C-alpha positions as a LaTeX table, in Angstrom:
\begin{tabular}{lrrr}
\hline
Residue & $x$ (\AA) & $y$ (\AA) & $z$ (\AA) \\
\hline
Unk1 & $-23.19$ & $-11.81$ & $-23.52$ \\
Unk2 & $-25.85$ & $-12.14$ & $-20.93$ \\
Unk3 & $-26.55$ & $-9.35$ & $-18.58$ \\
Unk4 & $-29.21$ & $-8.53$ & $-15.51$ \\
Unk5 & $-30.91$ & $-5.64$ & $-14.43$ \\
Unk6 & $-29.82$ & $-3.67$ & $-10.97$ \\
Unk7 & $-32.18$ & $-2.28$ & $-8.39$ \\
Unk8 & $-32.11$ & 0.81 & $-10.87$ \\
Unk9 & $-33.06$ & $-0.84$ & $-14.06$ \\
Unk10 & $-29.06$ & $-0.22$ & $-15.55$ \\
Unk11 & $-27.80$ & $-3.83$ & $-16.93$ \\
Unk12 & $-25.04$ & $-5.32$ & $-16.11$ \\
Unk13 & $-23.27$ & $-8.11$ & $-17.86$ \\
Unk14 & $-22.54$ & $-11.62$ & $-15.37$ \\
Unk15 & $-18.71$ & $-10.96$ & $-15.82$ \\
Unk16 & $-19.03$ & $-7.36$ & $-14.15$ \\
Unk17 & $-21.31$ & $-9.02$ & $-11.00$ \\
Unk18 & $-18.88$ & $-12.18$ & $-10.77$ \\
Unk19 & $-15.91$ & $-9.19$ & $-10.53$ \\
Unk20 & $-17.77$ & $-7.39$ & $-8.34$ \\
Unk21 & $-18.82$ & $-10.04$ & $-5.92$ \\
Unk22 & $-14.37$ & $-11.39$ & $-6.47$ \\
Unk23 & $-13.98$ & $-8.00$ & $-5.69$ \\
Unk24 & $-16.05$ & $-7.64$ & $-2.60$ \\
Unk25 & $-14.62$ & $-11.49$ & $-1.29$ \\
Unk26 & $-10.86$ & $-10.75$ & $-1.89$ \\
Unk27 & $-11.39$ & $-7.42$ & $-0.26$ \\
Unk28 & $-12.88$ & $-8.81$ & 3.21 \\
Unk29 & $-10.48$ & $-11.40$ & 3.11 \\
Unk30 & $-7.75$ & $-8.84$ & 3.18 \\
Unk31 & $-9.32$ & $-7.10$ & 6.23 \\
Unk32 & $-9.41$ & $-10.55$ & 8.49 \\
Unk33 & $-5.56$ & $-11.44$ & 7.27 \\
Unk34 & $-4.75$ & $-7.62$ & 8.28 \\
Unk35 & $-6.52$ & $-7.79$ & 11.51 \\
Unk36 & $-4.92$ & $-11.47$ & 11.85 \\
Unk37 & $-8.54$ & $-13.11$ & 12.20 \\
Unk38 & $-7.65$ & $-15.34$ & 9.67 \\
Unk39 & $-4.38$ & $-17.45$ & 7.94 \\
Unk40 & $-4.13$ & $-17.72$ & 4.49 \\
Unk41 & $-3.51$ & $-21.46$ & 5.36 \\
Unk42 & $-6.43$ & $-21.09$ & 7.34 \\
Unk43 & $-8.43$ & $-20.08$ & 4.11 \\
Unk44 & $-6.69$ & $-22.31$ & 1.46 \\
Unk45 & $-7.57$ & $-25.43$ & 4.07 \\
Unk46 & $-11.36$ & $-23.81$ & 4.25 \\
Unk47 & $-11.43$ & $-23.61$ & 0.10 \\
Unk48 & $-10.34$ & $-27.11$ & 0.36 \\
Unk49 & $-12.75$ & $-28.47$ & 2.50 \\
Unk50 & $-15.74$ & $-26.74$ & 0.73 \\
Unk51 & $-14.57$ & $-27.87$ & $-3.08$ \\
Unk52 & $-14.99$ & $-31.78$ & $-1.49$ \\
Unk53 & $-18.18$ & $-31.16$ & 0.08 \\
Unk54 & $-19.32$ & $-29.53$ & $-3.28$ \\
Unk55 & $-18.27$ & $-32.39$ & $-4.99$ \\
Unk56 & $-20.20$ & $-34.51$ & $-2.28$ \\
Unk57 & $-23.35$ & $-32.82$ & $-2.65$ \\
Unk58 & $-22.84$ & $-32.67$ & $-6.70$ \\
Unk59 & $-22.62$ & $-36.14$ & $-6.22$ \\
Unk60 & $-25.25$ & $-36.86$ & $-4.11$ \\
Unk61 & $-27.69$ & $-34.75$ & $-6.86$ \\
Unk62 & $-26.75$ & $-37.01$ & $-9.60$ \\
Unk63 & $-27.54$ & $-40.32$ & $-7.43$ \\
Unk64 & $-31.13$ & $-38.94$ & $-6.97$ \\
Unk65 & $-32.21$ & $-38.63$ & $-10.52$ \\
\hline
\end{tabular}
């Protein structure tokens, strides 16, 4: 297992920042359904949108080499 080391030289392994950082996402996107800034259409359509312009750019990448 791989790990990093914090501002105060503790490691941490990847899957403990990557839960974090879910963590952290999931809990602001909570706080703007609650406060009704944002749909969870609204956020399924935005996940949508950025998985095809990853692909694009992915794509684009592996054209240039």
């Amino acid at each position: 297992m791989s790990s990093i080391l914090t501002d105060k030289n503790q490691l941490i392994s990847y899957d403990e920042l990557l839960t974090t950082q879910m963590l952290q996402i999931e809990g602001i996107v909570r706080i703007l359904f609650k406060k009704g800034i944002a749909t969870e259409d609204g956020l399924l359509e935005e996940v949508r949108i950025l998985k095809i312009e990853m692909a694009e750019k992915i794509r684009k990448m592996s054209k240039g080499n």
